[in-house]
Coordinates of C-alpha atoms (C1' of nucleotides) in Angstrom, one line a residue:
Chain A
M1 CA 251.2 20.4 83.5
T2 CA 251.1 20.0 87.3
I3 CA 248.2 18.2 88.8
Y4 CA 247.1 18.8 92.4
N5 CA 245.3 16.3 94.6
P6 CA 242.4 17.2 96.9
H7 CA 244.9 18.3 99.5
N8 CA 246.6 20.6 97.0
L9 CA 249.7 18.6 96.7
T10 CA 251.6 17.8 93.5
E11 CA 252.6 14.2 92.9
E12 CA 256.2 15.0 94.0
E13 CA 255.0 16.6 97.2
F14 CA 252.6 13.8 97.8
L15 CA 255.3 11.1 97.5
Q16 CA 257.6 13.0 99.8
Q17 CA 255.0 13.1 102.6
Y18 CA 253.7 9.6 102.0
D19 CA 254.2 7.4 105.0
P20 CA 254.6 3.8 103.9
N21 CA 253.7 2.7 107.5
A22 CA 250.3 4.4 107.4
F23 CA 249.0 1.2 106.0
D24 CA 249.4 -2.3 107.2
R25 CA 252.4 -4.0 105.8
L26 CA 253.2 -7.6 105.4
S27 CA 255.8 -9.9 104.0
L28 CA 255.8 -11.8 100.7
S29 CA 257.3 -15.2 100.2
I30 CA 257.5 -17.5 97.3
D31 CA 256.9 -21.2 97.7
T32 CA 257.6 -23.5 94.8
V33 CA 256.1 -26.8 93.9
I34 CA 258.8 -28.5 92.0
F35 CA 257.6 -31.6 90.2
S36 CA 259.8 -34.3 88.7
I37 CA 259.6 -38.0 87.8
N38 CA 261.3 -40.6 90.1
V39 CA 262.2 -44.2 89.6
D40 CA 262.6 -46.2 92.8
P41 CA 266.0 -47.9 92.3
Q42 CA 264.8 -50.8 94.5
T43 CA 262.0 -51.8 92.2
I44 CA 264.1 -51.8 89.0
N45 CA 263.7 -55.1 87.2
Y46 CA 265.2 -55.7 83.8
R47 CA 262.2 -57.7 82.8
K48 CA 259.7 -54.9 83.6
L49 CA 259.4 -51.3 82.8
D50 CA 260.5 -48.8 85.4
D51 CA 257.9 -47.9 87.9
Q52 CA 257.8 -44.1 87.5
K53 CA 256.3 -41.9 90.1
L54 CA 255.5 -38.2 90.2
A55 CA 257.7 -36.5 92.8
I56 CA 258.0 -33.1 94.5
L57 CA 261.0 -31.6 96.3
L58 CA 260.5 -30.8 100.0
V59 CA 262.9 -29.3 102.5
K60 CA 263.0 -29.9 106.2
R61 CA 262.6 -26.7 108.2
S62 CA 265.6 -25.9 110.3
D63 CA 264.0 -23.1 112.4
H64 CA 260.7 -22.1 113.9
P65 CA 257.9 -22.1 113.0
F66 CA 257.2 -25.7 112.0
L67 CA 260.8 -26.7 113.0
G68 CA 261.5 -30.2 111.7
R69 CA 258.5 -30.3 109.5
W70 CA 258.7 -30.8 105.7
A71 CA 257.9 -27.7 103.6
L72 CA 258.0 -26.5 100.0
P73 CA 261.2 -24.8 99.0
G74 CA 260.7 -21.1 99.4
G75 CA 262.0 -17.7 100.6
F76 CA 261.2 -14.1 100.9
V77 CA 261.0 -11.8 97.9
G78 CA 263.8 -9.3 97.8
M79 CA 263.0 -5.6 97.4
Q80 CA 264.5 -5.2 94.0
E81 CA 263.3 -8.5 92.5
T82 CA 260.2 -9.2 90.5
L83 CA 258.2 -12.3 91.6
D84 CA 259.5 -14.3 88.7
E85 CA 263.0 -13.4 89.5
A86 CA 262.6 -14.4 93.1
A87 CA 261.1 -17.7 92.1
R88 CA 263.9 -18.3 89.6
R89 CA 266.5 -17.5 92.4
I90 CA 264.9 -20.0 94.8
L91 CA 264.8 -22.7 92.1
Q92 CA 268.4 -22.1 91.3
N93 CA 269.3 -22.4 94.9
K94 CA 267.5 -25.6 95.5
T95 CA 268.2 -27.4 92.2
G96 CA 271.3 -25.8 90.8
L97 CA 269.4 -25.4 87.5
D98 CA 268.5 -22.2 85.8
D99 CA 266.2 -22.6 82.9
L100 CA 263.4 -24.7 84.3
Y101 CA 259.8 -24.5 83.3
M102 CA 258.1 -22.2 85.8
E103 CA 254.7 -20.5 86.1
Q104 CA 252.9 -18.7 88.8
L105 CA 250.4 -20.9 90.5
Y106 CA 248.3 -19.1 93.1
T107 CA 248.6 -16.6 96.0
Y108 CA 247.7 -17.7 99.5
G109 CA 247.0 -15.1 102.1
A110 CA 244.9 -16.4 105.0
P111 CA 245.7 -14.0 107.9
N112 CA 247.1 -16.7 110.2
R113 CA 248.8 -19.0 107.8
D114 CA 252.1 -18.1 109.4
P115 CA 252.4 -17.6 113.2
R116 CA 255.2 -15.0 113.0
M117 CA 253.2 -12.4 111.2
R118 CA 251.1 -11.8 108.1
I119 CA 253.0 -13.5 105.3
I120 CA 251.5 -13.8 101.9
S121 CA 252.7 -16.7 99.8
C122 CA 252.9 -16.4 96.0
S123 CA 253.3 -20.0 94.8
Y124 CA 255.0 -21.2 91.7
L125 CA 254.8 -24.5 89.8
S126 CA 258.0 -25.8 88.3
L127 CA 258.9 -28.9 86.3
I128 CA 262.3 -30.5 86.1
D129 CA 263.7 -33.2 83.8
S130 CA 264.3 -36.2 86.0
S131 CA 267.6 -36.9 84.3
K132 CA 269.2 -33.6 85.3
Y133 CA 268.5 -33.0 89.0
Q134 CA 270.3 -35.8 90.6
L135 CA 273.7 -34.2 90.0
H136 CA 272.7 -31.1 91.9
V137 CA 270.3 -31.7 94.7
S138 CA 272.6 -34.1 96.6
E139 CA 275.4 -31.6 96.7
L140 CA 273.3 -29.2 98.7
V141 CA 273.8 -29.1 102.5
E142 CA 270.2 -28.5 103.2
D143 CA 268.0 -31.4 104.3
S144 CA 265.9 -31.9 101.1
A145 CA 264.3 -34.9 99.6
W146 CA 262.1 -36.0 96.8
F147 CA 258.7 -37.2 97.8
E148 CA 256.3 -39.2 95.7
V149 CA 252.9 -37.6 95.3
E150 CA 249.7 -39.4 94.4
L151 CA 246.1 -38.2 94.4
I152 CA 244.0 -41.2 95.5
E153 CA 240.5 -40.1 94.7
E154 CA 238.7 -43.2 96.0
K155 CA 240.3 -42.8 99.5
G156 CA 240.0 -39.0 99.5
C157 CA 243.6 -38.8 100.2
L158 CA 246.8 -37.1 98.8
R159 CA 249.7 -39.4 99.6
I160 CA 253.1 -37.8 99.9
S161 CA 255.9 -40.2 100.7
N162 CA 259.7 -40.6 100.5
G163 CA 259.9 -44.1 101.9
E164 CA 260.8 -43.0 105.4
T165 CA 258.1 -40.5 105.9
T166 CA 254.6 -40.6 104.6
F167 CA 252.0 -37.9 104.7
L168 CA 248.4 -38.8 104.1
V169 CA 246.6 -35.6 103.5
K170 CA 242.8 -35.9 103.8
I171 CA 241.0 -34.2 101.0
E172 CA 237.4 -33.9 99.9
Q173 CA 235.4 -32.6 97.0
K174 CA 234.0 -29.3 98.1
S175 CA 231.2 -27.5 96.2
V176 CA 231.3 -23.7 96.3
R177 CA 228.8 -21.4 94.8
K178 CA 230.4 -18.9 92.5
G179 CA 227.8 -16.6 91.1
K180 CA 225.3 -18.7 89.2
Q181 CA 227.4 -21.8 89.3
I182 CA 228.4 -24.5 91.7
I183 CA 232.0 -25.4 91.3
T184 CA 233.3 -28.6 92.8
S185 CA 237.0 -29.1 93.4
W186 CA 239.4 -31.0 95.7
Q187 CA 240.3 -29.2 98.9
V188 CA 242.4 -30.2 101.9
A189 CA 239.9 -31.4 104.5
A190 CA 242.1 -31.8 107.7
E191 CA 245.4 -30.4 108.9
S192 CA 248.4 -32.5 108.0
K193 CA 251.9 -32.7 109.3
L194 CA 253.4 -30.6 106.6
A195 CA 254.5 -27.0 107.4
F196 CA 252.1 -24.1 106.9
D197 CA 249.4 -24.6 104.3
H198 CA 251.8 -26.3 102.0
D199 CA 249.6 -29.4 101.7
A200 CA 247.0 -27.2 100.0
I201 CA 249.6 -25.7 97.7
I202 CA 250.8 -29.1 96.6
L203 CA 247.3 -30.2 95.9
D204 CA 246.6 -27.1 93.8
G205 CA 249.9 -27.6 92.0
L206 CA 249.0 -31.2 91.1
L207 CA 245.5 -30.1 89.9
R208 CA 247.1 -27.4 87.8
L209 CA 249.5 -29.9 86.3
R210 CA 246.7 -32.3 85.6
G211 CA 244.7 -29.6 83.8
K212 CA 247.6 -28.3 81.8
I213 CA 249.0 -31.6 80.4
Q214 CA 245.7 -32.1 78.6
S215 CA 245.9 -28.8 76.7
T216 CA 249.6 -28.0 76.5
D217 CA 253.0 -29.6 76.0
I218 CA 254.4 -29.0 79.5
V219 CA 254.9 -32.7 80.2
F220 CA 258.0 -32.6 78.1
N221 CA 259.7 -30.5 80.8
L222 CA 259.5 -33.6 83.0
M223 CA 261.0 -35.9 80.3
P224 CA 264.6 -36.6 79.5
E225 CA 265.8 -35.8 76.0
L226 CA 265.0 -39.3 74.8
F227 CA 262.0 -41.3 75.9
S228 CA 259.7 -44.1 74.7
I229 CA 256.1 -43.5 74.0
T230 CA 255.1 -45.9 76.7
Q231 CA 257.2 -44.1 79.2
L232 CA 255.5 -40.8 78.2
Q233 CA 252.1 -42.5 78.4
Q234 CA 252.8 -43.7 81.9
I235 CA 253.6 -40.2 83.0
Y236 CA 250.3 -39.0 81.7
E237 CA 248.6 -41.8 83.5
I238 CA 250.3 -41.0 86.8
I239 CA 249.4 -37.3 86.5
L240 CA 245.8 -37.8 85.3
G241 CA 245.2 -40.7 87.7
Q242 CA 243.7 -43.0 85.0
K243 CA 244.7 -45.5 82.4
L244 CA 244.9 -44.5 78.8
L245 CA 244.6 -46.6 75.6
A246 CA 247.8 -46.9 73.7
P247 CA 246.5 -46.3 70.1
A248 CA 244.6 -43.2 71.1
F249 CA 247.5 -41.9 73.1
R250 CA 249.9 -42.3 70.2
R251 CA 247.6 -40.4 67.9
K252 CA 247.2 -37.6 70.4
I253 CA 250.9 -37.0 70.9
A254 CA 252.1 -37.9 67.4
H255 CA 252.5 -34.3 66.4
T256 CA 254.6 -33.3 69.3
I257 CA 257.4 -35.9 69.1
V258 CA 259.8 -37.1 66.4
E259 CA 261.5 -40.5 65.9
T260 CA 265.2 -40.7 66.6
G261 CA 265.9 -44.1 65.3
Q262 CA 267.5 -45.0 68.6
Y263 CA 266.1 -47.9 70.7
S264 CA 266.1 -48.7 74.4
Q265 CA 268.6 -51.4 75.5
D266 CA 269.3 -54.0 78.1
K267 CA 265.7 -54.8 78.8
G268 CA 264.2 -58.3 78.9
H269 CA 261.6 -57.5 76.3
R270 CA 261.2 -55.9 72.9
P271 CA 263.1 -52.6 72.8
S272 CA 261.1 -49.4 72.2
Q273 CA 262.0 -46.7 69.9
L274 CA 263.2 -43.5 71.6
F275 CA 261.5 -40.2 70.6
T276 CA 262.3 -36.6 71.4
Y277 CA 260.1 -33.5 71.8
Q278 CA 259.6 -31.2 68.9
Q279 CA 257.5 -28.1 69.3
R280 CA 255.0 -27.6 66.5
Chain B
M1 CA 257.5 -32.3 123.5
T2 CA 259.4 -29.0 123.2
I3 CA 261.5 -28.4 120.2
Y4 CA 264.5 -26.1 120.2
N5 CA 265.9 -24.3 117.2
P6 CA 269.6 -23.8 116.4
H7 CA 269.7 -20.8 118.8
N8 CA 268.1 -23.0 121.6
L9 CA 264.8 -21.2 121.5
T10 CA 261.4 -22.8 121.9
E11 CA 258.8 -21.8 119.4
E12 CA 257.2 -19.5 121.9
E13 CA 260.4 -17.8 122.7
F14 CA 261.2 -17.5 119.0
L15 CA 258.0 -15.8 118.2
Q16 CA 258.4 -13.4 121.1
Q17 CA 261.8 -12.2 120.0
Y18 CA 260.8 -12.2 116.3
D19 CA 261.1 -8.8 114.7
P20 CA 258.7 -8.4 111.8
N21 CA 260.7 -5.5 110.6
A22 CA 263.9 -7.5 110.2
F23 CA 262.7 -8.4 106.8
D24 CA 261.5 -6.1 104.0
R25 CA 257.8 -5.4 104.2
L26 CA 255.4 -4.3 101.6
S27 CA 251.8 -3.7 101.0
L28 CA 249.2 -5.9 99.2
S29 CA 246.4 -4.6 97.2
I30 CA 243.6 -6.3 95.3
D31 CA 242.7 -5.1 91.8
T32 CA 239.6 -6.5 90.2
V33 CA 238.7 -6.9 86.5
I34 CA 234.9 -6.8 86.5
F35 CA 233.5 -7.9 83.2
S36 CA 230.0 -7.4 82.1
I37 CA 228.0 -7.0 78.8
N38 CA 226.9 -3.6 77.7
V39 CA 224.4 -2.5 75.0
D40 CA 224.9 1.0 73.7
P41 CA 221.4 2.6 74.0
Q42 CA 222.1 4.8 71.0
T43 CA 222.5 1.9 68.6
I44 CA 219.3 0.1 69.6
N45 CA 217.2 -0.6 66.5
Y46 CA 214.0 -2.6 66.7
R47 CA 214.8 -4.2 63.4
K48 CA 218.2 -5.4 64.5
L49 CA 219.6 -7.4 67.3
D50 CA 221.3 -5.5 70.1
D51 CA 224.9 -4.7 69.5
Q52 CA 226.4 -6.3 72.6
K53 CA 229.9 -5.4 73.9
L54 CA 232.2 -6.8 76.5
A55 CA 232.7 -4.1 79.2
I56 CA 234.9 -3.6 82.3
L57 CA 234.3 -1.3 85.2
L58 CA 237.0 1.4 85.7
V59 CA 237.3 4.1 88.4
K60 CA 238.9 7.5 88.0
R61 CA 241.7 8.0 90.5
S62 CA 241.1 10.9 92.9
D63 CA 244.6 11.1 94.4
H64 CA 248.2 10.6 93.5
P65 CA 249.7 8.6 92.0
F66 CA 248.1 8.6 88.6
L67 CA 245.7 11.2 89.7
G68 CA 242.9 11.6 87.2
R69 CA 243.8 8.4 85.3
W70 CA 241.4 5.4 85.0
A71 CA 242.2 2.4 87.0
L72 CA 240.7 -1.0 88.0
P73 CA 238.6 -0.9 91.2
G74 CA 240.9 -2.0 94.0
G75 CA 242.0 -1.5 97.6
F76 CA 244.4 -2.6 100.3
V77 CA 243.9 -6.0 102.0
G78 CA 242.9 -5.6 105.6
M79 CA 245.0 -7.4 108.2
Q80 CA 242.2 -9.7 109.3
E81 CA 240.9 -10.5 105.8
T82 CA 241.7 -13.4 103.5
L83 CA 242.4 -12.4 99.9
D84 CA 239.0 -13.7 98.8
E85 CA 237.3 -11.7 101.5
A86 CA 239.1 -8.5 100.5
A87 CA 238.2 -9.0 96.9
R88 CA 234.5 -9.6 97.8
R89 CA 234.5 -6.5 100.0
I90 CA 235.9 -4.4 97.1
L91 CA 233.3 -5.9 94.7
Q92 CA 230.5 -5.2 97.1
N93 CA 231.7 -1.6 97.5
K94 CA 231.9 -0.9 93.7
T95 CA 228.8 -2.8 92.5
G96 CA 226.6 -3.2 95.5
L97 CA 226.3 -6.9 94.7
D98 CA 227.5 -9.7 96.9
D99 CA 227.4 -13.1 95.2
L100 CA 229.2 -12.5 92.0
Y101 CA 231.4 -14.9 90.2
M102 CA 235.0 -14.3 91.3
E103 CA 238.3 -16.0 90.9
Q104 CA 241.9 -15.1 91.6
L105 CA 243.6 -14.1 88.4
Y106 CA 247.3 -13.4 88.9
T107 CA 249.7 -11.6 91.2
Y108 CA 251.8 -8.6 89.9
G109 CA 254.8 -7.6 91.8
A110 CA 257.3 -5.6 89.7
P111 CA 259.4 -3.5 92.2
N112 CA 258.4 -0.2 90.7
R113 CA 254.9 -0.8 89.6
D114 CA 253.7 1.8 92.2
P115 CA 255.8 5.0 92.9
R116 CA 254.8 5.2 96.5
M117 CA 256.4 2.0 97.7
R118 CA 256.5 -1.7 96.9
I119 CA 252.9 -2.7 96.4
I120 CA 252.0 -6.2 95.3
S121 CA 248.7 -6.5 93.4
C122 CA 246.8 -9.7 93.7
S123 CA 244.2 -9.4 90.9
Y124 CA 240.8 -11.0 90.7
L125 CA 238.5 -11.6 87.8
S126 CA 234.8 -11.1 88.3
L127 CA 231.7 -11.5 86.1
I128 CA 228.5 -9.6 86.5
D129 CA 225.1 -10.1 85.0
S130 CA 224.4 -7.1 82.8
S131 CA 220.8 -6.9 83.9
K132 CA 221.7 -6.3 87.5
Y133 CA 224.4 -3.7 87.9
Q134 CA 222.7 -0.7 86.5
L135 CA 220.7 -0.2 89.7
H136 CA 223.8 0.0 91.8
V137 CA 226.7 1.6 90.1
S138 CA 225.0 4.8 89.3
E139 CA 224.2 5.3 93.0
L140 CA 227.8 5.5 93.9
V141 CA 229.5 8.9 94.4
E142 CA 232.8 7.7 92.9
D143 CA 233.7 8.5 89.4
S144 CA 233.3 5.1 87.8
A145 CA 232.3 4.0 84.3
W146 CA 231.9 1.0 82.1
F147 CA 234.4 0.8 79.3
E148 CA 234.0 -1.5 76.2
V149 CA 237.0 -3.8 75.8
E150 CA 238.1 -5.4 72.5
L151 CA 241.2 -7.3 71.6
I152 CA 242.0 -6.4 68.0
E153 CA 244.6 -9.0 67.0
E154 CA 245.2 -7.7 63.5
K155 CA 246.1 -4.2 64.8
G156 CA 248.0 -5.5 67.8
C157 CA 245.8 -3.4 70.0
L158 CA 243.6 -3.6 73.0
R159 CA 240.8 -1.0 72.7
I160 CA 239.2 0.3 75.9
S161 CA 236.6 2.9 75.4
N162 CA 233.6 4.5 77.1
G163 CA 232.6 6.8 74.2
E164 CA 234.3 9.9 75.8
T165 CA 237.7 8.4 76.5
T166 CA 239.5 5.7 74.4
F167 CA 242.6 3.9 75.3
L168 CA 244.5 2.1 72.6
V169 CA 246.9 -0.3 74.4
K170 CA 249.6 -1.5 72.1
I171 CA 250.1 -5.2 72.5
E172 CA 252.3 -7.8 70.8
Q173 CA 252.7 -11.6 70.8
K174 CA 255.8 -12.3 72.8
S175 CA 257.6 -15.6 72.8
V176 CA 259.3 -16.7 76.0
R177 CA 261.4 -19.7 76.6
K178 CA 260.0 -21.7 79.5
G179 CA 262.2 -24.8 80.0
K180 CA 262.0 -26.8 76.8
Q181 CA 259.1 -24.9 75.3
I182 CA 258.6 -21.6 73.7
I183 CA 255.4 -20.1 74.8
T184 CA 253.8 -17.3 72.9
S185 CA 251.2 -15.0 74.4
W186 CA 249.9 -11.4 74.1
Q187 CA 251.7 -8.8 76.2
V188 CA 251.4 -5.1 76.6
A189 CA 254.0 -3.6 74.3
A190 CA 254.0 0.1 75.3
E191 CA 252.9 2.2 78.2
S192 CA 249.3 3.3 78.0
K193 CA 247.4 6.1 79.7
L194 CA 245.8 3.8 82.3
A195 CA 247.0 3.8 85.9
F196 CA 249.8 1.5 87.1
D197 CA 250.1 -1.8 85.1
H198 CA 246.3 -2.1 84.9
D199 CA 246.4 -2.4 81.1
A200 CA 248.4 -5.6 81.5
I201 CA 245.9 -6.9 84.1
I202 CA 243.0 -6.2 81.9
L203 CA 244.7 -8.0 79.0
D204 CA 245.4 -11.0 81.2
G205 CA 241.8 -11.0 82.5
L206 CA 240.5 -11.0 79.0
L207 CA 242.7 -13.9 78.0
R208 CA 241.7 -15.9 81.1
L209 CA 238.1 -15.3 80.3
R210 CA 238.7 -16.3 76.7
G211 CA 240.3 -19.5 77.8
K212 CA 237.7 -20.4 80.4
I213 CA 234.5 -19.9 78.4
Q214 CA 235.7 -22.7 76.1
S215 CA 236.0 -25.3 78.9
T216 CA 233.6 -24.1 81.6
D217 CA 230.1 -22.5 82.1
I218 CA 231.3 -19.2 83.4
V219 CA 229.7 -17.2 80.5
F220 CA 226.3 -17.6 82.2
N221 CA 227.5 -15.3 84.9
L222 CA 227.5 -12.6 82.3
M223 CA 224.0 -13.4 81.1
P224 CA 220.6 -12.3 82.4
E225 CA 218.2 -15.0 83.6
L226 CA 216.5 -15.3 80.2
F227 CA 218.5 -15.1 76.9
S228 CA 218.2 -16.3 73.3
I229 CA 220.8 -18.6 71.8
T230 CA 221.9 -16.0 69.3
Q231 CA 222.5 -13.5 72.2
L232 CA 224.6 -16.1 73.9
Q233 CA 226.5 -16.9 70.7
Q234 CA 227.3 -13.3 70.2
I235 CA 228.8 -13.0 73.6
Y236 CA 231.0 -16.0 72.8
E237 CA 232.0 -14.3 69.6
I238 CA 233.0 -11.1 71.3
I239 CA 235.0 -12.8 73.9
L240 CA 236.7 -15.2 71.5
G241 CA 237.2 -12.6 68.8
Q242 CA 235.8 -14.8 66.1
K243 CA 232.6 -15.8 64.4
L244 CA 231.0 -19.1 65.2
L245 CA 228.6 -21.3 63.1
A246 CA 225.1 -21.4 64.6
P247 CA 224.4 -25.2 64.3
A248 CA 227.7 -26.1 65.8
F249 CA 227.2 -23.6 68.6
R250 CA 223.8 -24.9 69.4
R251 CA 225.1 -28.4 69.7
K252 CA 227.9 -27.4 72.0
I253 CA 225.8 -25.5 74.5
A254 CA 222.7 -27.6 74.2
H255 CA 223.4 -29.4 77.5
T256 CA 223.9 -26.3 79.5
I257 CA 220.6 -24.6 78.8
V258 CA 216.9 -25.3 79.0
E259 CA 213.9 -24.0 77.1
T260 CA 211.5 -21.7 78.9
G261 CA 208.7 -21.5 76.3
Q262 CA 209.0 -17.7 76.5
Y263 CA 209.8 -15.7 73.4
S264 CA 211.5 -12.3 72.8
Q265 CA 209.1 -9.5 72.0
D266 CA 208.8 -6.2 70.2
K267 CA 211.4 -6.9 67.6
G268 CA 211.0 -6.4 63.8
H269 CA 211.8 -10.0 63.0
R270 CA 211.0 -13.5 64.1
P271 CA 211.0 -13.8 67.9
S272 CA 213.5 -16.1 69.5
Q273 CA 212.9 -18.6 72.2
L274 CA 214.4 -17.6 75.6
F275 CA 216.5 -20.1 77.4
T276 CA 217.9 -20.2 80.9
Y277 CA 221.1 -21.7 82.4
Q278 CA 220.9 -25.1 84.0
Q279 CA 224.0 -26.7 85.5
R280 CA 224.6 -30.3 84.5
Chain C
dT1 C1' 258.6 -71.3 74.1
dT2 C1' 257.2 -67.7 77.2
dA3 C1' 257.1 -63.3 79.5
dA4 C1' 257.0 -58.7 78.6
dT5 C1' 256.4 -55.0 76.0
dA6 C1' 256.2 -52.4 71.3
dG7 C1' 253.6 -51.1 67.8
dT8 C1' 249.7 -51.4 64.1
dG9 C1' 245.0 -52.1 62.0
dT10 C1' 240.4 -51.2 62.0
dC11 C1' 235.6 -50.7 63.2
dT12 C1' 232.4 -47.7 65.3
dA13 C1' 230.5 -43.8 67.5
dT14 C1' 230.7 -39.2 68.2
dG15 C1' 231.4 -34.6 67.3
dA16 C1' 232.8 -30.5 64.4
dG17 C1' 232.7 -27.8 60.1
dA18 C1' 230.2 -26.3 56.3
dC19 C1' 226.4 -25.1 53.9
dA20 C1' 221.6 -25.1 52.7
dT21 C1' 216.9 -24.8 53.8
dT22 C1' 212.7 -23.6 56.1
dA23 C1' 210.1 -20.8 59.6
dT24 C1' 208.3 -16.6 61.7
dT25 C1' 207.5 -12.0 62.6
dC26 C1' 206.8 -6.9 61.4
dT27 C1' 206.5 -3.3 58.1
Chain D
dA1 C1' 206.8 -8.9 49.2
dG2 C1' 211.0 -8.0 51.7
dA3 C1' 214.0 -7.5 55.7
dA4 C1' 215.8 -9.6 59.5
dT5 C1' 216.6 -13.2 62.4
dA6 C1' 215.4 -18.1 64.3
dA7 C1' 215.8 -22.7 63.9
dT8 C1' 216.7 -27.2 61.7
dG9 C1' 218.6 -30.7 58.3
dT10 C1' 222.2 -33.1 56.5
dC11 C1' 226.6 -34.2 54.3
dT12 C1' 231.4 -34.7 55.1
dC13 C1' 235.5 -35.2 57.6
dA14 C1' 238.2 -35.6 61.7
dT15 C1' 238.9 -37.6 66.0
dA16 C1' 238.2 -40.7 70.1
dG17 C1' 237.2 -45.2 72.1
dA18 C1' 237.6 -50.0 72.0
dC19 C1' 239.5 -54.1 70.9
dA20 C1' 242.2 -57.3 68.4
dC21 C1' 246.2 -58.4 66.3
dT22 C1' 251.3 -58.7 65.0
dA23 C1' 256.3 -57.9 66.2
dT24 C1' 260.5 -58.2 68.7
dT25 C1' 263.6 -59.0 72.3
dA26 C1' 266.0 -61.8 76.2
dA27 C1' 266.1 -65.8 79.0

DNA sequence: TTAATAGTGTCTATGAGACATTATTCT
DNA sequence: AGAATAATGTCTCATAGACACTATTAA
C-alpha cells in the first residue's frame, strides 16, 4: 500500500526531493570523562598506605580554538558510527584499551559553546583500572596527562591538578525550579582555564560517579584485580567526599567481593587480605 | 598575547578560514516523553477508586517518513536555542504549559534511525499534572492523543494503548558486558509500529521514571494539588509495576506530604484525607 | 615496644516487611 | 448489615551507625 503525504508524494519521492540543507545543520562531537585512580609515586611510604587520588585524563589542545588549553579527550562522530561506537573508538585511541566501562553521560548544546560553529557534545563517562593504563598512555605522542580531581564542597571549588598545572573551578549550589520541585545541584559558577565547557562536563561526570557507586558495582572498574578492603573503602571515600566507618563498609560490600587468600606484602604494618570482585 | 597554531594562524585567522562543511554535519532533534496520569472515564464507579493509568502523549505523523504512524512530540533544535530551551518550546507547543518538570533523558544517534539523513535525537523526560493538561491539548489542531503505557515483565512486552490503537512492543532483558560487569536491562527486541526508534525512547523514559521515583520527589509532578495517600500509592504501584504495603508506604512518604484537613467526597466508601506536597 | 593498619564484636537505633485490626462512609 | 476503602497498631527482622576491642606485621 502506498501512502501519500499532503503534497501527494510517496515516501520514495519525498526522500528523493528532501534537501538535507533545508534545515540548520551542526556537528556532533563526543567528549569523554575517563576516571582512574592514581598514586603519587613521591608520597609512597612503606609505613603508610598509598595516598590514592581520583584522576581524569586530559589532553592539551594542539589547534584553535583553545589552543594550548587542557581538554577532555574527544572527537567528531563519524557518519557511519553509532554514538557508542564513536566513544569506544576515542577511548581506544587515547588509552589503547578496548573493553572499558563506558556510559553516556549528558549532551551539551549551548549555541556558543564552540567558537567555530554549532557543535553539540555528547559526553561519555568511562572508568579504567589503574593497573592497566600506564602501559599505553605514555606510548602516545599526544600531550596527555592524568589530573587529580577533587570536589571541595566547603570551598565551593573543583580542584583539578597534575602537579604542574592546577585548575580551581569555582562551583556553587544552584537551585532550579523544575515543575513543583526545587532541585539543588552543583554548577560551575565562573569560567575556568579549561577548554570549552569541559569543566562543567567533568563536574557532572564526578557527580554521576558519586551517585552510581552508591547503588551499583561500577567502582570495581576502577580497581585492579586484587585489592584490600581498606583500599576499596578509600576509593569510596574519595569519590563520595566523606569518611566511612569500616565495619559498616565491610558489611555493605561483603556480597560483591570474594577472598583470595593472598595478602599484601612489603608494608611496614599488618598485611591485608586481597579480595577480588565477583558479580552477584 | 597572540597564539599561533601549527599552521601559523592566530585564532581569528583560523576561525575565518574554518569551513564548517569540512566535517560531516547532521541535524539534531528533540523528542519528549511526556508522562501523565489518566483515568478512563468509562470505568469510573462511585463505589470504587479511580482506575489510574500512566499515560504518554503521542502525535500522529502528518508527513514522511513514518507518515500516519504515532510518534513522540518533537522538533528540530533552532540555531540560537540551548537544548533545554528547545525542549521547553516543544513542550509549550504541545501542552500549552510552561513550567513543567523536564530533564534530559538520553541521546540516540544510530546512523540510520531516520531515512532522510543523519538525525540525532536528544530525548527529554517530562511530567505533567493530570489535572492541568485537559484544557490545553484538546485545543490543538494536531492529531495527538494520550496512550496508556504499561511494562508487562512476565510477557516481555511494553503495552501502549489509547483504546483505539494498541502497540505491543516486544522487549527482552539483555545482558551487556561493560568493563568488568555484566549489566542487564530491558531493551526493545523487535521493531514495532511506532515511528523511528521511539519505542526504545519510551521504554528508557519509563525505566528512568521508575528509578527516579524511588530516590526523588518527582512523582508529585504527576499529582494534582490535592490527593489521597492511596491515590499516590497507586501511582507508585503503576510506575514500579508491583504492589506495595500501605503502612510501609505511608511511613516512606510521610515526610514529603502535609495534611490539608480536606476529605474526598461523593464516594461510596469512607472518605480519605487529602494531602499536598511539601518539599523538605 | 611502637607505629600503622587489619579485622571483629556488639550494642543501639532505625527502618522495612508482614499482618491484623479498627474506623468511616454510603446503600 | 455489607461493601469498599481509610487509617493505625504492632511484632519481627534486617540493616546502619557508633564505638571499642583484638590481631598482625616490620622496624
